[in-house]
PDB file of C-alpha atoms in Angstrom:
ATOM      1  CA  MET A   1      63.784 -17.792 -38.657  1.00  0.00           C
ATOM      2  CA  SER A   2      61.950 -19.063 -35.222  1.00  0.00           C
ATOM      3  CA  SER A   3      58.428 -18.727 -34.908  1.00  0.00           C
ATOM      4  CA  TRP A   4      58.594 -16.578 -32.330  1.00  0.00           C
ATOM      5  CA  ARG A   5      57.174 -13.081 -32.943  1.00  0.00           C
ATOM      6  CA  HIS A   6      56.481 -10.075 -31.462  1.00  0.00           C
ATOM      7  CA  PRO A   7      53.073  -9.492 -29.188  1.00  0.00           C
ATOM      8  CA  ARG A   8      52.752  -6.594 -31.581  1.00  0.00           C
ATOM      9  CA  PHE A   9      52.531  -7.891 -34.834  1.00  0.00           C
ATOM     10  CA  ARG A  10      50.565 -11.256 -33.439  1.00  0.00           C
ATOM     11  CA  GLN A  11      47.648 -11.514 -35.998  1.00  0.00           C
ATOM     12  CA  GLN A  12      44.221 -10.996 -33.633  1.00  0.00           C
ATOM     13  CA  SER A  13      41.506 -13.686 -34.269  1.00  0.00           C
ATOM     14  CA  GLY A  14      38.865 -11.322 -34.231  1.00  0.00           C
ATOM     15  CA  GLU A  15      36.868 -12.538 -31.579  1.00  0.00           C
ATOM     16  CA  LEU A  16      35.431 -11.099 -28.686  1.00  0.00           C
ATOM     17  CA  SER A  17      34.949 -12.348 -24.728  1.00  0.00           C
ATOM     18  CA  MET A  18      31.470 -12.066 -24.008  1.00  0.00           C
ATOM     19  CA  THR A  19      31.604 -13.348 -20.617  1.00  0.00           C
ATOM     20  CA  ALA A  20      32.851  -9.829 -18.950  1.00  0.00           C
ATOM     21  CA  MET A  21      29.584  -8.184 -20.973  1.00  0.00           C
ATOM     22  CA  ILE A  22      27.060 -10.697 -20.064  1.00  0.00           C
ATOM     23  CA  ASP A  23      27.710 -10.144 -15.539  1.00  0.00           C
ATOM     24  CA  VAL A  24      27.935  -6.988 -16.210  1.00  0.00           C
ATOM     25  CA  VAL A  25      24.266  -7.386 -17.544  1.00  0.00           C
ATOM     26  CA  PHE A  26      23.523  -9.826 -14.957  1.00  0.00           C
ATOM     27  CA  LEU A  27      24.682  -7.380 -12.648  1.00  0.00           C
ATOM     28  CA  LEU A  28      22.737  -4.327 -13.822  1.00  0.00           C
ATOM     29  CA  LEU A  29      19.983  -6.541 -13.853  1.00  0.00           C
ATOM     30  CA  ILE A  30      20.027  -7.660 -10.280  1.00  0.00           C
ATOM     31  CA  PHE A  31      20.577  -3.843  -9.294  1.00  0.00           C
ATOM     32  CA  PHE A  32      16.992  -3.020 -10.715  1.00  0.00           C
ATOM     33  CA  VAL A  33      15.534  -5.593  -9.406  1.00  0.00           C
ATOM     34  CA  CYS A  34      16.687  -4.638  -6.224  1.00  0.00           C
ATOM     35  CA  THR A  35      16.125  -1.568  -6.194  1.00  0.00           C
ATOM     36  CA  ALA A  36      12.448  -1.578  -7.903  1.00  0.00           C
ATOM     37  CA  SER A  37       9.150  -0.912  -5.435  1.00  0.00           C
ATOM     38  CA  PHE A  38       6.143  -3.466  -6.891  1.00  0.00           C
ATOM     39  CA  GLN A  39       3.607  -1.823  -3.902  1.00  0.00           C
ATOM     40  CA  VAL A  40       0.630  -0.590  -6.251  1.00  0.00           C
ATOM     41  CA  VAL A  41      -0.474   2.675  -5.420  1.00  0.00           C
ATOM     42  CA  GLU A  42      -3.902   3.443  -3.575  1.00  0.00           C
ATOM     43  CA  PHE A  43      -6.067   5.893  -4.463  1.00  0.00           C
ATOM     44  CA  VAL A  44      -9.614   6.856  -2.976  1.00  0.00           C
ATOM     45  CA  LEU A  45     -11.753   4.655  -4.953  1.00  0.00           C
ATOM     46  CA  PRO A  46     -14.881   6.363  -6.570  1.00  0.00           C
ATOM     47  CA  SER A  47     -17.984   6.325  -5.046  1.00  0.00           C
ATOM     48  CA  ASN A  48     -21.322   8.278  -6.063  1.00  0.00           C
ATOM     49  CA  LEU A  49     -23.470   7.391  -2.490  1.00  0.00           C
ATOM     50  CA  LEU A  50     -25.274  10.180  -0.425  1.00  0.00           C
ATOM     51  CA  VAL A  51     -23.719  10.808   2.554  1.00  0.00           C
ATOM     52  CA  SER A  52     -26.498  11.944   5.074  1.00  0.00           C
ATOM     53  CA  SER A  53     -25.193  14.795   7.175  1.00  0.00           C
ATOM     54  CA  ASN A  54     -28.631  15.230   9.516  1.00  0.00           C
ATOM     55  CA  ALA A  55     -26.672  13.552  12.138  1.00  0.00           C
ATOM     56  CA  SER A  56     -24.891  15.930  14.741  1.00  0.00           C
ATOM     57  CA  VAL A  57     -22.794  15.565  17.194  1.00  0.00           C
ATOM     58  CA  ASP A  58     -21.455  18.485  19.778  1.00  0.00           C
ATOM     59  CA  VAL A  59     -19.128  16.336  22.079  1.00  0.00           C
ATOM     60  CA  PRO A  60     -15.469  16.545  20.240  1.00  0.00           C
ATOM     61  CA  ILE A  61     -13.936  12.865  19.719  1.00  0.00           C
ATOM     62  CA  GLU A  62     -11.049  11.669  21.377  1.00  0.00           C
ATOM     63  CA  PRO A  63      -8.975   9.176  19.663  1.00  0.00           C
ATOM     64  CA  PRO A  64      -8.793   6.167  22.370  1.00  0.00           C
ATOM     65  CA  ASP A  65      -5.327   5.662  23.511  1.00  0.00           C
ATOM     66  CA  ASP A  66      -2.418   3.079  22.884  1.00  0.00           C
ATOM     67  CA  LEU A  67      -3.397   2.177  19.269  1.00  0.00           C
ATOM     68  CA  GLU A  68      -1.957  -0.137  17.437  1.00  0.00           C
ATOM     69  CA  ARG A  69      -3.719  -0.033  14.501  1.00  0.00           C
ATOM     70  CA  ILE A  70      -7.344   1.133  13.734  1.00  0.00           C
ATOM     71  CA  VAL A  71     -10.135  -1.522  12.926  1.00  0.00           C
ATOM     72  CA  VAL A  72     -13.377  -0.219  11.516  1.00  0.00           C
ATOM     73  CA  GLU A  73     -16.056  -3.204  11.770  1.00  0.00           C
ATOM     74  CA  VAL A  74     -18.990  -2.477   9.321  1.00  0.00           C
ATOM     75  CA  ALA A  75     -21.833  -4.760  10.046  1.00  0.00           C
ATOM     76  CA  THR A  76     -25.911  -4.657   8.707  1.00  0.00           C
ATOM     77  CA  GLY A  77     -28.609  -5.138  11.112  1.00  0.00           C
ATOM     78  CA  GLU A  78     -32.382  -4.764  11.656  1.00  0.00           C
ATOM     79  CA  SER A  79     -31.631  -0.842  11.930  1.00  0.00           C
ATOM     80  CA  GLY A  80     -29.807  -0.513   8.936  1.00  0.00           C
ATOM     81  CA  VAL A  81     -25.774  -0.145   8.668  1.00  0.00           C
ATOM     82  CA  THR A  82     -23.617   0.034  11.884  1.00  0.00           C
ATOM     83  CA  TRP A  83     -20.113   0.984  12.343  1.00  0.00           C
ATOM     84  CA  ARG A  84     -17.442   0.167  15.662  1.00  0.00           C
ATOM     85  CA  VAL A  85     -13.511   2.145  15.577  1.00  0.00           C
ATOM     86  CA  ASN A  86     -11.932  -0.332  17.981  1.00  0.00           C
ATOM     87  CA  ASP A  87     -15.157  -1.615  19.765  1.00  0.00           C
ATOM     88  CA  LEU A  88     -15.930   1.917  19.891  1.00  0.00           C
ATOM     89  CA  PRO A  89     -20.047   2.455  18.422  1.00  0.00           C
ATOM     90  CA  CYS A  90     -20.633   4.987  16.190  1.00  0.00           C
ATOM     91  CA  ALA A  91     -23.804   6.047  15.534  1.00  0.00           C
ATOM     92  CA  SER A  92     -23.783   8.014  12.172  1.00  0.00           C
ATOM     93  CA  ARG A  93     -21.127   8.299   8.944  1.00  0.00           C
ATOM     94  CA  GLY A  94     -20.395  11.648  10.485  1.00  0.00           C
ATOM     95  CA  GLU A  95     -19.260  10.812  13.855  1.00  0.00           C
ATOM     96  CA  LEU A  96     -17.184   7.821  12.086  1.00  0.00           C
ATOM     97  CA  ALA A  97     -15.207  10.327  10.045  1.00  0.00           C
ATOM     98  CA  GLU A  98     -14.917  12.910  13.104  1.00  0.00           C
ATOM     99  CA  LEU A  99     -13.255   9.669  15.154  1.00  0.00           C
ATOM    100  CA  LEU A 100     -10.888   8.634  12.011  1.00  0.00           C
ATOM    101  CA  SER A 101     -10.404  12.695  11.827  1.00  0.00           C
ATOM    102  CA  ALA A 102      -9.388  12.872  15.544  1.00  0.00           C
ATOM    103  CA  VAL A 103      -6.843   9.307  15.248  1.00  0.00           C
ATOM    104  CA  ALA A 104      -5.450  11.411  11.783  1.00  0.00           C
ATOM    105  CA  SER A 105      -4.702  14.319  13.746  1.00  0.00           C
ATOM    106  CA  VAL A 106      -2.775  12.207  16.166  1.00  0.00           C
ATOM    107  CA  ASP A 107      -0.713  10.035  13.997  1.00  0.00           C
ATOM    108  CA  ALA A 108      -1.909   9.480  10.433  1.00  0.00           C
ATOM    109  CA  SER A 109       0.380   6.396   9.694  1.00  0.00           C
ATOM    110  CA  LEU A 110      -1.208   4.304  11.607  1.00  0.00           C
ATOM    111  CA  PRO A 111      -3.207   1.331   9.279  1.00  0.00           C
ATOM    112  CA  VAL A 112      -6.871   1.417   9.287  1.00  0.00           C
ATOM    113  CA  VAL A 113      -8.685  -2.053   8.373  1.00  0.00           C
ATOM    114  CA  VAL A 114     -12.501  -1.825   7.237  1.00  0.00           C
ATOM    115  CA  ASP A 115     -13.726  -4.991   8.562  1.00  0.00           C
ATOM    116  CA  CYS A 116     -16.951  -5.851   7.006  1.00  0.00           C
ATOM    117  CA  GLN A 117     -19.636  -8.348   7.678  1.00  0.00           C
ATOM    118  CA  ASP A 118     -20.638 -10.427   4.456  1.00  0.00           C
ATOM    119  CA  ALA A 119     -24.193  -8.641   3.850  1.00  0.00           C
ATOM    120  CA  VAL A 120     -22.132  -5.245   3.772  1.00  0.00           C
ATOM    121  CA  PRO A 121     -23.452  -3.324   0.545  1.00  0.00           C
ATOM    122  CA  LEU A 122     -20.048  -2.874  -1.258  1.00  0.00           C
ATOM    123  CA  GLY A 123     -20.753   0.369  -1.676  1.00  0.00           C
ATOM    124  CA  GLU A 124     -21.004   1.230   1.952  1.00  0.00           C
ATOM    125  CA  ALA A 125     -17.144  -0.476   2.372  1.00  0.00           C
ATOM    126  CA  ILE A 126     -15.695   1.948  -0.077  1.00  0.00           C
ATOM    127  CA  THR A 127     -17.690   5.141   1.485  1.00  0.00           C
ATOM    128  CA  VAL A 128     -15.391   4.015   5.074  1.00  0.00           C
ATOM    129  CA  TYR A 129     -12.271   3.600   3.017  1.00  0.00           C
ATOM    130  CA  ASP A 130     -13.019   6.814   1.061  1.00  0.00           C
ATOM    131  CA  THR A 131     -13.942   8.502   3.787  1.00  0.00           C
ATOM    132  CA  ALA A 132     -10.424   7.296   5.860  1.00  0.00           C
ATOM    133  CA  ARG A 133      -8.176   8.595   2.937  1.00  0.00           C
ATOM    134  CA  SER A 134      -9.813  11.368   2.309  1.00  0.00           C
ATOM    135  CA  LEU A 135      -9.320  12.488   6.607  1.00  0.00           C
ATOM    136  CA  GLY A 136      -5.622  11.554   5.309  1.00  0.00           C
ATOM    137  CA  LEU A 137      -5.184   8.130   6.657  1.00  0.00           C
ATOM    138  CA  ALA A 138      -2.527   6.577   4.469  1.00  0.00           C
ATOM    139  CA  LYS A 139      -2.790   2.806   5.332  1.00  0.00           C
ATOM    140  CA  VAL A 140      -6.458   1.690   5.038  1.00  0.00           C
ATOM    141  CA  GLN A 141      -6.810  -1.977   4.298  1.00  0.00           C
ATOM    142  CA  PHE A 142      -9.589  -4.496   3.850  1.00  0.00           C
ATOM    143  CA  ALA A 143      -9.927  -7.156   6.023  1.00  0.00           C
ATOM    144  CA  ALA A 144      -9.958 -10.556   4.331  1.00  0.00           C
ATOM    145  CA  ASP A 145     -11.075 -14.432   5.728  1.00  0.00           C
ATOM    146  CA  ALA A 146      -8.484 -16.915   5.908  1.00  0.00           C
ATOM    147  CA  GLU A 147     -10.990 -19.333   3.692  1.00  0.00           C
TER     148      GLU A 147
END
């Protein structure tokens, strides 16, 4: 008799090829890494500071023309905290809120950069951040020195 057998009658070795399974696992891993979003969702930061409401502005504020981004500079001086929005001075938090509201009504997708001096209290920086986020501006960031 010959040693030739029909393929149907050959004994199987009992070993499984894992190469195809490993390929599928790596493809799934690459798919999930490529489709994952690693951006942290920003929320309004909690603050318990009081916003003074004694300032009133009767003149409607118009946003500056040709905006690419909004830079809110917060500084402290002898007279207290001062705010500048794209080099336009704001006399109070209320005026700052009105200017940011006007910008948000034009284009809420503009990035807002909060640039605070070193001596500015953290609570004031958070208040400016919260004001911008509560007015509907979606991209609010803090400026940092490249030290």
